[in-house]
PDB file of C-alpha atoms in Angstrom:
ATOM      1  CA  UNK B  24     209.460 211.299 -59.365  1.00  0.00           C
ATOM      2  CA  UNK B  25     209.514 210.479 -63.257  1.00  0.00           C
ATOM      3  CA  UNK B  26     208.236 213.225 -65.317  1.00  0.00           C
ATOM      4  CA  UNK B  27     204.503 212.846 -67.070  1.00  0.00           C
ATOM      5  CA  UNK B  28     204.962 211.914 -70.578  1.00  0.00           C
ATOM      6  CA  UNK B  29     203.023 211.603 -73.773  1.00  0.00           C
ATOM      7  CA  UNK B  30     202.608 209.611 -76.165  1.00  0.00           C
ATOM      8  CA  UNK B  31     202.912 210.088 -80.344  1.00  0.00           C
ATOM      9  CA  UNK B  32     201.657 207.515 -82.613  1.00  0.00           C
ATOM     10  CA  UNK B  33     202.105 208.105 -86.579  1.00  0.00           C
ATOM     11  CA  UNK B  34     200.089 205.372 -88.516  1.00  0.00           C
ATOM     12  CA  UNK B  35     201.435 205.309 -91.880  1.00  0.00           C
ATOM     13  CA  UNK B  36     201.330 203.228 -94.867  1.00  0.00           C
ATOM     14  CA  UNK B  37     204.415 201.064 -94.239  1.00  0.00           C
ATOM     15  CA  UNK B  38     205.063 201.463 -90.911  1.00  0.00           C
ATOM     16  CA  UNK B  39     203.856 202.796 -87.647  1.00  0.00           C
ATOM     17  CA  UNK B  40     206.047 205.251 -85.531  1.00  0.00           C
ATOM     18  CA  UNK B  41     205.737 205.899 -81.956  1.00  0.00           C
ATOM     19  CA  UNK B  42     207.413 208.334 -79.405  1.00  0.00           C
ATOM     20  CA  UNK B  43     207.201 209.030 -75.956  1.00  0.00           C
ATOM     21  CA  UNK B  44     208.292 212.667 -73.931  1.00  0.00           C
ATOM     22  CA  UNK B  45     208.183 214.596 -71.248  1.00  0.00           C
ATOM     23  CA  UNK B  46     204.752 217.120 -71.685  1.00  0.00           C
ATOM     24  CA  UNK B  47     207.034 219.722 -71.593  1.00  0.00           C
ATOM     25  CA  UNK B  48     208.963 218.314 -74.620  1.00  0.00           C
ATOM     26  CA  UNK B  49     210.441 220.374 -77.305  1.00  0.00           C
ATOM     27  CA  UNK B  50     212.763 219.114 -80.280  1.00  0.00           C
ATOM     28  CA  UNK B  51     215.611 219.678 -78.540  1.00  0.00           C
ATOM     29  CA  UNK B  52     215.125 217.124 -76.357  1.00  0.00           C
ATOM     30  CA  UNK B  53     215.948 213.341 -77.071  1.00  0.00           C
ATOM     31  CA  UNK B  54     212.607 211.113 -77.225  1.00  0.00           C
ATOM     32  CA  UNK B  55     212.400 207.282 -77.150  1.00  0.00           C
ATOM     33  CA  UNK B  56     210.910 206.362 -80.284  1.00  0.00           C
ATOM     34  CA  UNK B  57     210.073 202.784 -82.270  1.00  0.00           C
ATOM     35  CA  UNK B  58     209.257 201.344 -85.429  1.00  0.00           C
ATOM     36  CA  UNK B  59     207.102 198.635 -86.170  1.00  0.00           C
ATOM     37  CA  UNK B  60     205.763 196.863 -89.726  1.00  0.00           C
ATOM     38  CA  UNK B  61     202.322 197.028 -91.138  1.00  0.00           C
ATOM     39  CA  UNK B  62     201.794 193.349 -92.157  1.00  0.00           C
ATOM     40  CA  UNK B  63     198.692 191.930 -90.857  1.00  0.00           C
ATOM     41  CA  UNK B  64     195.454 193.195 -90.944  1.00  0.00           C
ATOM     42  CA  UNK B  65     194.723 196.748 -90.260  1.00  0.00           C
ATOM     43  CA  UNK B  66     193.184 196.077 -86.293  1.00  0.00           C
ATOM     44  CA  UNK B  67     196.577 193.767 -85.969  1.00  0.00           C
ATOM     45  CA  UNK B  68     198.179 196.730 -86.694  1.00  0.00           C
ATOM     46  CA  UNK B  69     196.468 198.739 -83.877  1.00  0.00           C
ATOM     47  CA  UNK B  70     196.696 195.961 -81.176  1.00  0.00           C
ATOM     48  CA  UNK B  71     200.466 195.643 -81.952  1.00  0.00           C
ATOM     49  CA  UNK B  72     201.028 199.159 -81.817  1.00  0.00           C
ATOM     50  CA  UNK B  73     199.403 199.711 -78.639  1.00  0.00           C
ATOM     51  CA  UNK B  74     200.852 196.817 -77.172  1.00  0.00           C
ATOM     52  CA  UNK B  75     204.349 198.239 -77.799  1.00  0.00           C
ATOM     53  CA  UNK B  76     203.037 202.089 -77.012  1.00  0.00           C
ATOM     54  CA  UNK B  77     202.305 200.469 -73.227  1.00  0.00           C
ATOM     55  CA  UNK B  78     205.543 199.193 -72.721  1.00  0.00           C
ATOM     56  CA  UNK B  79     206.784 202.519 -73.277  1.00  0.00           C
ATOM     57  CA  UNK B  80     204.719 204.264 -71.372  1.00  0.00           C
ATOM     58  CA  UNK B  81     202.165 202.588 -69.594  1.00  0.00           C
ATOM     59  CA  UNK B  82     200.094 205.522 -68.413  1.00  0.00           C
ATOM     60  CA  UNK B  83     200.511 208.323 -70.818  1.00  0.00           C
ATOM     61  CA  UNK B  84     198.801 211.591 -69.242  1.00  0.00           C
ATOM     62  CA  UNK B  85     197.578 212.580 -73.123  1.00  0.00           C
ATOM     63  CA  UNK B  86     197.838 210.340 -76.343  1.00  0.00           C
ATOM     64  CA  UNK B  87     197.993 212.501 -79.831  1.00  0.00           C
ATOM     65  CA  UNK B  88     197.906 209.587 -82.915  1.00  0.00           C
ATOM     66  CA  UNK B  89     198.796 211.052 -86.965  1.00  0.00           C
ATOM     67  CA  UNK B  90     196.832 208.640 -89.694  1.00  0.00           C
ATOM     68  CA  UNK B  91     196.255 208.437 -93.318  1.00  0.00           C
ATOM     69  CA  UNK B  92     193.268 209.319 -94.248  1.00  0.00           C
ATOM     70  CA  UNK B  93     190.638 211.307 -92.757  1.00  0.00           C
ATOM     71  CA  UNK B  94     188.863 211.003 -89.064  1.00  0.00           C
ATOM     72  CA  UNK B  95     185.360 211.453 -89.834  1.00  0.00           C
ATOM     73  CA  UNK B  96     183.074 210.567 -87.135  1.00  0.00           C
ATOM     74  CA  UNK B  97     184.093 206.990 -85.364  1.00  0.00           C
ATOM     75  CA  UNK B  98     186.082 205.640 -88.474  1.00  0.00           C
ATOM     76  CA  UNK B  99     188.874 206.607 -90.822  1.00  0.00           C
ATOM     77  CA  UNK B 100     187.743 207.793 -94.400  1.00  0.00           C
ATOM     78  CA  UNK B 101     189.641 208.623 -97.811  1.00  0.00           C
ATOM     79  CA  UNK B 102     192.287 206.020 -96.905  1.00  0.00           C
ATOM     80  CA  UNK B 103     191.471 203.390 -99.781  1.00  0.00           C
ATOM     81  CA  UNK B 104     195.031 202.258-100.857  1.00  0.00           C
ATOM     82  CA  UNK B 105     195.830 200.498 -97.393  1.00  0.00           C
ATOM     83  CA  UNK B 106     193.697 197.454 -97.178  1.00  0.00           C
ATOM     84  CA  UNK B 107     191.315 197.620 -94.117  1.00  0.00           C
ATOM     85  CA  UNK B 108     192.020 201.336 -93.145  1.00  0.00           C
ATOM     86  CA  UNK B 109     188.509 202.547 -95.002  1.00  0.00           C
ATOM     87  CA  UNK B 110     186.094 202.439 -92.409  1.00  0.00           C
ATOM     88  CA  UNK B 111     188.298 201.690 -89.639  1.00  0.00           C
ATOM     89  CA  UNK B 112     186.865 202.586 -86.114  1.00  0.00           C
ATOM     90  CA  UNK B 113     190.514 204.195 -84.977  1.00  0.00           C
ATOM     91  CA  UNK B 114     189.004 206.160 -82.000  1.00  0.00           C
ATOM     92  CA  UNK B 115     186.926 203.315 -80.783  1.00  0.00           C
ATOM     93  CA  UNK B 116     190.304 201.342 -80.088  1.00  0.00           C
ATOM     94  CA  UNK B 117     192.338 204.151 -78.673  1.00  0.00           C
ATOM     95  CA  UNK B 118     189.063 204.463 -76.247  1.00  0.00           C
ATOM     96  CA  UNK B 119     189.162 200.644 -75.317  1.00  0.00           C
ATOM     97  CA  UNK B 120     192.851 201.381 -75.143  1.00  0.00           C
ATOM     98  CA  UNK B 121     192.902 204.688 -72.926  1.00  0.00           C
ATOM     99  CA  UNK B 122     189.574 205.398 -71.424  1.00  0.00           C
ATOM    100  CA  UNK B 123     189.333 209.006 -70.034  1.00  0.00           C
ATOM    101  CA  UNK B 124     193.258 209.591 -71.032  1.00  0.00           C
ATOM    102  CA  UNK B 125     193.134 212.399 -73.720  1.00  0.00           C
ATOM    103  CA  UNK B 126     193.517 211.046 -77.385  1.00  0.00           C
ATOM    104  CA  UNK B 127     194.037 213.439 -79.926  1.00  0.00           C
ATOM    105  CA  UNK B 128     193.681 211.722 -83.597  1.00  0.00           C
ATOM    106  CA  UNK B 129     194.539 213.812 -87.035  1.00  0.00           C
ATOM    107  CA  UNK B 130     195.278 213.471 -90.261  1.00  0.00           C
ATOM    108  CA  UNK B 131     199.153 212.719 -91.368  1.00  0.00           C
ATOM    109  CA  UNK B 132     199.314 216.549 -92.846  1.00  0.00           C
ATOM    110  CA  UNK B 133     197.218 218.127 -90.022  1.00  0.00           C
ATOM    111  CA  UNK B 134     199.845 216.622 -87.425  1.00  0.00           C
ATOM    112  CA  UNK B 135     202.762 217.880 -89.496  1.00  0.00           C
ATOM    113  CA  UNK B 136     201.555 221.197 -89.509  1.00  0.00           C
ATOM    114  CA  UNK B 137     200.757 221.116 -85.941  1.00  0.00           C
ATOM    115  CA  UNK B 138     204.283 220.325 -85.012  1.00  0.00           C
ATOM    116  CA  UNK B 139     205.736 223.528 -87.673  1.00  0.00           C
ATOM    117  CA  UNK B 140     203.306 225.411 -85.586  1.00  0.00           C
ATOM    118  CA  UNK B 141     204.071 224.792 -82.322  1.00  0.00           C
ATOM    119  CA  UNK B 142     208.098 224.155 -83.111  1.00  0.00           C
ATOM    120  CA  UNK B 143     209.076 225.007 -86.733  1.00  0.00           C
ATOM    121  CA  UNK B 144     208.155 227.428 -89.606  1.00  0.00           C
ATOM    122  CA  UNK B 145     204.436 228.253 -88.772  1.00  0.00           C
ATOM    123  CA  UNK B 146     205.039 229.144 -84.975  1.00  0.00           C
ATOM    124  CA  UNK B 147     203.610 232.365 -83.881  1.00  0.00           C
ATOM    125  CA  UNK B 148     201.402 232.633 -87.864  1.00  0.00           C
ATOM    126  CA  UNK B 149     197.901 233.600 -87.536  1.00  0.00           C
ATOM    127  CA  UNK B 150     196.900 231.988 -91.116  1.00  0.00           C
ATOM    128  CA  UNK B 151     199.003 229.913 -93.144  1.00  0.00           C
ATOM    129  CA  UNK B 152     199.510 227.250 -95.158  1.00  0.00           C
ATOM    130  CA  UNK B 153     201.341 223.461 -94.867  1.00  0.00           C
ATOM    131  CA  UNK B 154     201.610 221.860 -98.125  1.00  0.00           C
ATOM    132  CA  UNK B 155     202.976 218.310 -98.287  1.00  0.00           C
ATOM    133  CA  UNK B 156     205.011 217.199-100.944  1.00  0.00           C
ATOM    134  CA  UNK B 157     204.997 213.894-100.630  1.00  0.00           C
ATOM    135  CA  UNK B 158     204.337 210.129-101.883  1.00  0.00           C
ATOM    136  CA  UNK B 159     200.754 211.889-102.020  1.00  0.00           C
ATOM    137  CA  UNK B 160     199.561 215.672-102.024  1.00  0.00           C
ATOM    138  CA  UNK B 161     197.429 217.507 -99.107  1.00  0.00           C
ATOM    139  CA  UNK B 162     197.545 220.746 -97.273  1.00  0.00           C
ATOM    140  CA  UNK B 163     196.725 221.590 -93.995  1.00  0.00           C
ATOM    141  CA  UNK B 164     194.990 225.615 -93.211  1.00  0.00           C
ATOM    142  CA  UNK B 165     195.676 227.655 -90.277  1.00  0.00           C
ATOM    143  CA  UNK B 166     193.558 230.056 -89.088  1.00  0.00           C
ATOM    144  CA  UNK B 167     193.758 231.484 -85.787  1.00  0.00           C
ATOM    145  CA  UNK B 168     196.599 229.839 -85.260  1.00  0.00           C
ATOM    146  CA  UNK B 169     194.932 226.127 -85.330  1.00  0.00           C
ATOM    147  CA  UNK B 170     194.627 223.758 -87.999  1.00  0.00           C
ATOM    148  CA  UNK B 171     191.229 223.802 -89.808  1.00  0.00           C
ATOM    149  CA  UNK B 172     189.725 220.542 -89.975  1.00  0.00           C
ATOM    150  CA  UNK B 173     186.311 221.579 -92.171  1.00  0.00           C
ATOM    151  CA  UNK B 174     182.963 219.987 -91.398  1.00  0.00           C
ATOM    152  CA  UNK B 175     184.177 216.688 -92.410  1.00  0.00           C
ATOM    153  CA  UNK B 176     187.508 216.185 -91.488  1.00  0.00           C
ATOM    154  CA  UNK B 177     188.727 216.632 -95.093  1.00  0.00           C
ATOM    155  CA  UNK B 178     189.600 220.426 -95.144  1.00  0.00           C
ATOM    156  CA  UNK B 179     192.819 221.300 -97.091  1.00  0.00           C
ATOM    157  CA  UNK B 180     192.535 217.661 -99.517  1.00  0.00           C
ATOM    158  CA  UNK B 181     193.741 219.419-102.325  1.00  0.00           C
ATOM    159  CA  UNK B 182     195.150 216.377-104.107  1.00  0.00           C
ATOM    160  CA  UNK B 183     191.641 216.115-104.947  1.00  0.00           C
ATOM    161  CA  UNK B 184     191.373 219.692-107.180  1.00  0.00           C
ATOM    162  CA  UNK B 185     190.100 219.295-110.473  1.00  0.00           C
ATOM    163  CA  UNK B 186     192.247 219.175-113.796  1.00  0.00           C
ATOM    164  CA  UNK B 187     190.595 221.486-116.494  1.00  0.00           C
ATOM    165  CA  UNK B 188     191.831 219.356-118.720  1.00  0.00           C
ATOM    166  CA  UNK B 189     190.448 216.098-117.537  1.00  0.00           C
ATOM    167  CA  UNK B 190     186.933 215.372-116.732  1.00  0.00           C
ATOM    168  CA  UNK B 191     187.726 212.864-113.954  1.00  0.00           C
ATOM    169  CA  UNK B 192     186.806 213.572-110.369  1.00  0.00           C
ATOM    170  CA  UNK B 193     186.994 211.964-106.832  1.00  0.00           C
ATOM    171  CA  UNK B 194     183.779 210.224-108.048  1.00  0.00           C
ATOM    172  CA  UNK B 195     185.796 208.266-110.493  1.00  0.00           C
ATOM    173  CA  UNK B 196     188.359 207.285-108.255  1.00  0.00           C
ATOM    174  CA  UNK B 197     190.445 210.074-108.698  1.00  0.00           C
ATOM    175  CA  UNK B 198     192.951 212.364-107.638  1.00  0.00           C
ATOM    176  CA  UNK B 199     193.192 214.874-110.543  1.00  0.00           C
ATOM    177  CA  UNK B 200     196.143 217.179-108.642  1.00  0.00           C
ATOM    178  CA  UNK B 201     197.874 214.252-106.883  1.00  0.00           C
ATOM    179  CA  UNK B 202     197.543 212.571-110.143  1.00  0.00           C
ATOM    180  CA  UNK B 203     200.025 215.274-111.904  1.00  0.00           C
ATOM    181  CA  UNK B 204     202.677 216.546-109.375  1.00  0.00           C
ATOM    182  CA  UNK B 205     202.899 213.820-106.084  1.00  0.00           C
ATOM    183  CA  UNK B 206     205.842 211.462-105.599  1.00  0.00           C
ATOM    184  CA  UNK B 207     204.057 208.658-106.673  1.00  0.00           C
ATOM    185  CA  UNK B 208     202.819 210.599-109.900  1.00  0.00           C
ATOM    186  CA  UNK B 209     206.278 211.394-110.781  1.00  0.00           C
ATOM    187  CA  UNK B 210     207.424 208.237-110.123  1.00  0.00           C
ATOM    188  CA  UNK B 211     205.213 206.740-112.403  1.00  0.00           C
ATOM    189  CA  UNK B 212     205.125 208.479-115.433  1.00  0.00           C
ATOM    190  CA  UNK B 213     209.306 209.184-115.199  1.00  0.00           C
ATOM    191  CA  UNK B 214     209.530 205.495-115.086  1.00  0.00           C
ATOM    192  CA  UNK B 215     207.337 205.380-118.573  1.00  0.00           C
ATOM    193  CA  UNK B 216     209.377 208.104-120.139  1.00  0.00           C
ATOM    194  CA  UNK B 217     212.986 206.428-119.147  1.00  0.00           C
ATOM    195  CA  UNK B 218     211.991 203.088-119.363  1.00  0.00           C
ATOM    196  CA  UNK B 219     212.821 201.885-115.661  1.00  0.00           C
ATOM    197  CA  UNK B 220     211.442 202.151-112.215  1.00  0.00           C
ATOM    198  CA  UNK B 221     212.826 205.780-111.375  1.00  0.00           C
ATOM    199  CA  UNK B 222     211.582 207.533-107.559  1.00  0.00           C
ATOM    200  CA  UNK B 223     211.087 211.129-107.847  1.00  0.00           C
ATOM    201  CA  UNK B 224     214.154 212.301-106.393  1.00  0.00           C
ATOM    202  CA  UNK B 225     215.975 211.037-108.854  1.00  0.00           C
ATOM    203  CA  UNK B 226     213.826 212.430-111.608  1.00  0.00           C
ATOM    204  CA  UNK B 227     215.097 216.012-109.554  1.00  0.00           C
ATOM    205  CA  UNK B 228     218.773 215.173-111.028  1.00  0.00           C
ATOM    206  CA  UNK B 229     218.444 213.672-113.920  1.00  0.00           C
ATOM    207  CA  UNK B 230     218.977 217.467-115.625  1.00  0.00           C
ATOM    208  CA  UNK B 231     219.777 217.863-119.098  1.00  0.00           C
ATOM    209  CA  UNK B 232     217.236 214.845-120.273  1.00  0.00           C
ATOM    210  CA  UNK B 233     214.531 216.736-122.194  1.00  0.00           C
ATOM    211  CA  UNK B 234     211.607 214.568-121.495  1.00  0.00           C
ATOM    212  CA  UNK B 235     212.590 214.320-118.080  1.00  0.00           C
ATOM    213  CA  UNK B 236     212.623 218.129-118.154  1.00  0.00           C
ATOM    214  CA  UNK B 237     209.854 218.481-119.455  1.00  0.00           C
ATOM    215  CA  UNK B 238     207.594 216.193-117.114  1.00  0.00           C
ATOM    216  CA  UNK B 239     209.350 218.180-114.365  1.00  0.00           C
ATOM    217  CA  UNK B 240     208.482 221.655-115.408  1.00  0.00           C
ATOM    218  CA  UNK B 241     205.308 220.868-116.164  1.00  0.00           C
ATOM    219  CA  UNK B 242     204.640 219.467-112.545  1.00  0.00           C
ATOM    220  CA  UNK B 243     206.275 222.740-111.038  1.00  0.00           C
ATOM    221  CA  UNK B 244     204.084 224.579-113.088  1.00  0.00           C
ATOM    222  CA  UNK B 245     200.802 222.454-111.934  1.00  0.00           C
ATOM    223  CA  UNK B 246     202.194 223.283-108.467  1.00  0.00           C
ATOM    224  CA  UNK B 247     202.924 226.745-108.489  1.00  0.00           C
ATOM    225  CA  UNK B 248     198.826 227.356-109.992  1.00  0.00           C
ATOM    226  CA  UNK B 249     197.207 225.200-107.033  1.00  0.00           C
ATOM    227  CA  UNK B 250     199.341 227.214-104.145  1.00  0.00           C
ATOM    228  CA  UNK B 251     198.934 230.699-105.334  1.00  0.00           C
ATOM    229  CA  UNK B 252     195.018 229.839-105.772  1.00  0.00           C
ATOM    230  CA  UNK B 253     195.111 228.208-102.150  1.00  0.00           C
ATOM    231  CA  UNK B 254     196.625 231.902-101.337  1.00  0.00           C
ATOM    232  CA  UNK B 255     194.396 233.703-102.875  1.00  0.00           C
ATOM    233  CA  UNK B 256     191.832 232.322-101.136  1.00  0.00           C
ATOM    234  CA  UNK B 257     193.099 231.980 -97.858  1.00  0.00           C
ATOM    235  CA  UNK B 258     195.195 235.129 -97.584  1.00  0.00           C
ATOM    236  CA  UNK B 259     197.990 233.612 -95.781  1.00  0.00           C
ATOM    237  CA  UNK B 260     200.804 235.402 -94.196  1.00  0.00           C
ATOM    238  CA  UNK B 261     202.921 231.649 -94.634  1.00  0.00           C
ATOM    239  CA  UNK B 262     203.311 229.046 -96.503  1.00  0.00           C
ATOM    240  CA  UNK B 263     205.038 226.227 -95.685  1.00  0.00           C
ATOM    241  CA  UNK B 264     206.694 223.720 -97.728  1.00  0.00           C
ATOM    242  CA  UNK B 265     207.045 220.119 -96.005  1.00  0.00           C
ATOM    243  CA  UNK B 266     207.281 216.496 -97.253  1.00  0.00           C
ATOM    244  CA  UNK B 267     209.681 214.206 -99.020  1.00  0.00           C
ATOM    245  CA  UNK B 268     210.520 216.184-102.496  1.00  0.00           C
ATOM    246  CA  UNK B 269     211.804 218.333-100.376  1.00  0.00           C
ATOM    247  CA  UNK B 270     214.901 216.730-101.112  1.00  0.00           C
ATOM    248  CA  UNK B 271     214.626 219.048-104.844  1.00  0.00           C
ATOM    249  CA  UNK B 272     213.771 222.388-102.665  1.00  0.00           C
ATOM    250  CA  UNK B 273     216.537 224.210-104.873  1.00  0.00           C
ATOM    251  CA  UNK B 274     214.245 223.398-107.751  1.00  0.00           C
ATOM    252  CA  UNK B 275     210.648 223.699-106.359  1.00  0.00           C
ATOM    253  CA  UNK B 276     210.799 226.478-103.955  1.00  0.00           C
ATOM    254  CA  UNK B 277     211.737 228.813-106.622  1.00  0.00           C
ATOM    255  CA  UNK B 278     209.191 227.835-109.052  1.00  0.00           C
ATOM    256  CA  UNK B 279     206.303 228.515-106.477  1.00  0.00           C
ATOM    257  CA  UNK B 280     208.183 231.770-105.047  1.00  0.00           C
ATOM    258  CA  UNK B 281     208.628 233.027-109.135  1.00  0.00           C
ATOM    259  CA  UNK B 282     204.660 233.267-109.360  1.00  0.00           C
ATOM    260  CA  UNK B 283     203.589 234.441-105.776  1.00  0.00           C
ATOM    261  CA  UNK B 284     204.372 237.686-106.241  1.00  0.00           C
ATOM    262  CA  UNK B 285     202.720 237.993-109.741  1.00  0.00           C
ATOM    263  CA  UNK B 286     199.831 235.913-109.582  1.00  0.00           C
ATOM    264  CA  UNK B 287     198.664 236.854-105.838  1.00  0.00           C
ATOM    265  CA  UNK B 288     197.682 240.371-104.596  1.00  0.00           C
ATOM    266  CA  UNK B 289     199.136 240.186-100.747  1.00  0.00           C
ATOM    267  CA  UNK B 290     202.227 237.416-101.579  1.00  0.00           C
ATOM    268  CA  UNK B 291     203.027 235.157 -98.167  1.00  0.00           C
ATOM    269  CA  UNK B 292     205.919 234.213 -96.973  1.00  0.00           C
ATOM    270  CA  UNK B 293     207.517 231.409 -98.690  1.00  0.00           C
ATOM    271  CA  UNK B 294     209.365 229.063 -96.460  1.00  0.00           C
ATOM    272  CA  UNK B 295     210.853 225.173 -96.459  1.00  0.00           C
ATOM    273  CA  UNK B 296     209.447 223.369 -93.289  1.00  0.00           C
ATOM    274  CA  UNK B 297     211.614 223.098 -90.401  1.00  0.00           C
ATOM    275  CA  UNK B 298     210.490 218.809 -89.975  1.00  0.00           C
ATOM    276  CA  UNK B 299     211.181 216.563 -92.949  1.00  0.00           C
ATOM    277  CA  UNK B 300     212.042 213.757 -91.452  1.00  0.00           C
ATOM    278  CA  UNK B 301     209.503 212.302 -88.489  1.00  0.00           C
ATOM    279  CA  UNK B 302     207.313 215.491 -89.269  1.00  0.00           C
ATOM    280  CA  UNK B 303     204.002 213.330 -89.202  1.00  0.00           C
ATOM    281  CA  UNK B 304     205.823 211.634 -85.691  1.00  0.00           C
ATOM    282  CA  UNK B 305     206.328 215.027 -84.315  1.00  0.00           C
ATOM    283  CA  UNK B 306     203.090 216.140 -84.976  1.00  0.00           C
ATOM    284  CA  UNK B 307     201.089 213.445 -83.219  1.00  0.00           C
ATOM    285  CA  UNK B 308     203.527 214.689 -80.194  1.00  0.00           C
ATOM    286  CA  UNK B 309     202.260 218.114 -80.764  1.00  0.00           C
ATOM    287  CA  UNK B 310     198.435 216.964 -80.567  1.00  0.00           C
ATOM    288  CA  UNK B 311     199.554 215.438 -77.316  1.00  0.00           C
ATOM    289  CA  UNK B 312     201.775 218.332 -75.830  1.00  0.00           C
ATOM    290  CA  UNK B 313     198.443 220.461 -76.675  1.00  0.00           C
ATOM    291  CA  UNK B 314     195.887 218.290 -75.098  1.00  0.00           C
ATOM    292  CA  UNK B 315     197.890 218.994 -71.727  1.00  0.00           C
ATOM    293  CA  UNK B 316     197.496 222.272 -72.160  1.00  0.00           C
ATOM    294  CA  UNK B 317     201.352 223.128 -72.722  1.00  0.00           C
ATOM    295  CA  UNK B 318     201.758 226.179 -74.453  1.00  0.00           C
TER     296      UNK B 318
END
């Protein structure tokens, strides 16, 4: 008899990822997974991916999906950069899709932290932390040992935090904190310093260039403020560091570790996350591994 499997499906911004597993699955054990592009419009985008999730698996017992954005309600919200996403109704077409089949949908960040907690650095924490350093900035909180989604979805959006320096707000079409230390922020203004289209992780080597250094250490710094006032106001026993500057750990774990202990009165943990790669993918496999009921 073949085993029951589920079903992961990570929406992202330039591609969608899917995976299949037994329920029992951990990350020790192989999956089938798949790629597919984003071209089309954003519904094209679901119908293909389904289409290829069925012949997978064409009878999933529990469906967990990771997105950009936020679920709130019947549509996906605060996804504005990927043309038809805003307003979306995501969990109407996983319904038409799956009926009565348990579907599980979360944010990107949410998922990632579901997989650390259920695999990786947050297993067995009571409250914590998952920061992703990414193309973008977000958080997801744990309490109880679950993810916190807030009254609208949007709990732990902390590229959103205000810049006392700037009066410019989500009202404005802004990100103040994403603004100063994400990928994409970095990117940007180390490409205006050097003069060429730079990526952040190279920014994270090019030591020694004093502008370069500068931009750098003043992210860090930006950094290091917004997660020891996240910890002061959660009191977490962990935080996790995830996302795709994780590449420059050596330089931005100790930056945030440096002001833990002196700006917050119970310090956390401090730890890298154990998924870099795939850790949205992972996640959505989580979300469906928990639906089951698999502890």
């Amino acid at each position: 008899m073949t085993a029951a499997q589920v079903l992961g499906i990570d929406f992202g911004g330039t591609k969608v990822a899917l995976a299949t597993a037994d329920e029992g699955w951990s990350p020790a054990v192989s999956s089938t997974r798949l790629r597919i592009p984003t071209s089309g419009s954003a519904e094209e985008v679901v119908r293909r991916s389904l289409e290829a999730a069925q012949g997978m698996v064409a009878a999933p017992v529990a469906v967990g999906v990771s997105t950009f954005g936020v679920v709130r309600g019947e549509r996906i919200r605060l996804a504005p950069n990927v043309p038809g996403w805003e307003g979306l109704e995501l969990p109407r077409l996983m319904k038409d899709a799956y009926g009565d089949t348990p579907v599980v949908i979360d944010n990107d960040v949410n998922a990632a932290a579901a997989a650390e907690l259920r695999w990786g650095a947050l297993r067995g924490v009571d409250v914590g932390i998952y920061i992703n350093l990414g193309t973008g900035l977000a958080a997801a909180l744990v309490v109880d040992g679950r993810v916190v989604r807030g009254a609208h979805g949007a709990a732990g959006e902390i590229g959103y935090l205000l810049d006392p320096t700037r009066d410019t707000s989500f009202a404005d079409g802004h990100a103040p904190l994403e603004e100063l230390v994400s990928g994409s922020a970095l990117a940007s203004q180390g490409s205006a310093l050097v003069g060429r289209p730079v990526a952040a992780a190279e920014l994270f080597t090019m030591v020694g260039d004093p502008r370069v250094d500068a931009l750098i250490d003043e992210a860090l710094r930006t950094l290091a403020q917004a997660v020891a006032n996240l910890c002061i106001t959660l009191d977490p026993a962990r935080v996790v560091i995830g996302g795709g500057m994780m590449g420059a750990a050596e330089r931005i774990l100790p930056r945030i570790a440096a002001l833990l202990p002196r700006a917050v009165p119970f310090p956390p943990q401090l730890a890298p996350a154990t998924f870099i790669d795939d850790a949205p993918l992972l996640g959505a496999l989580a979300l469906a591994v928990e639906a089951v009921g698999v502890r």
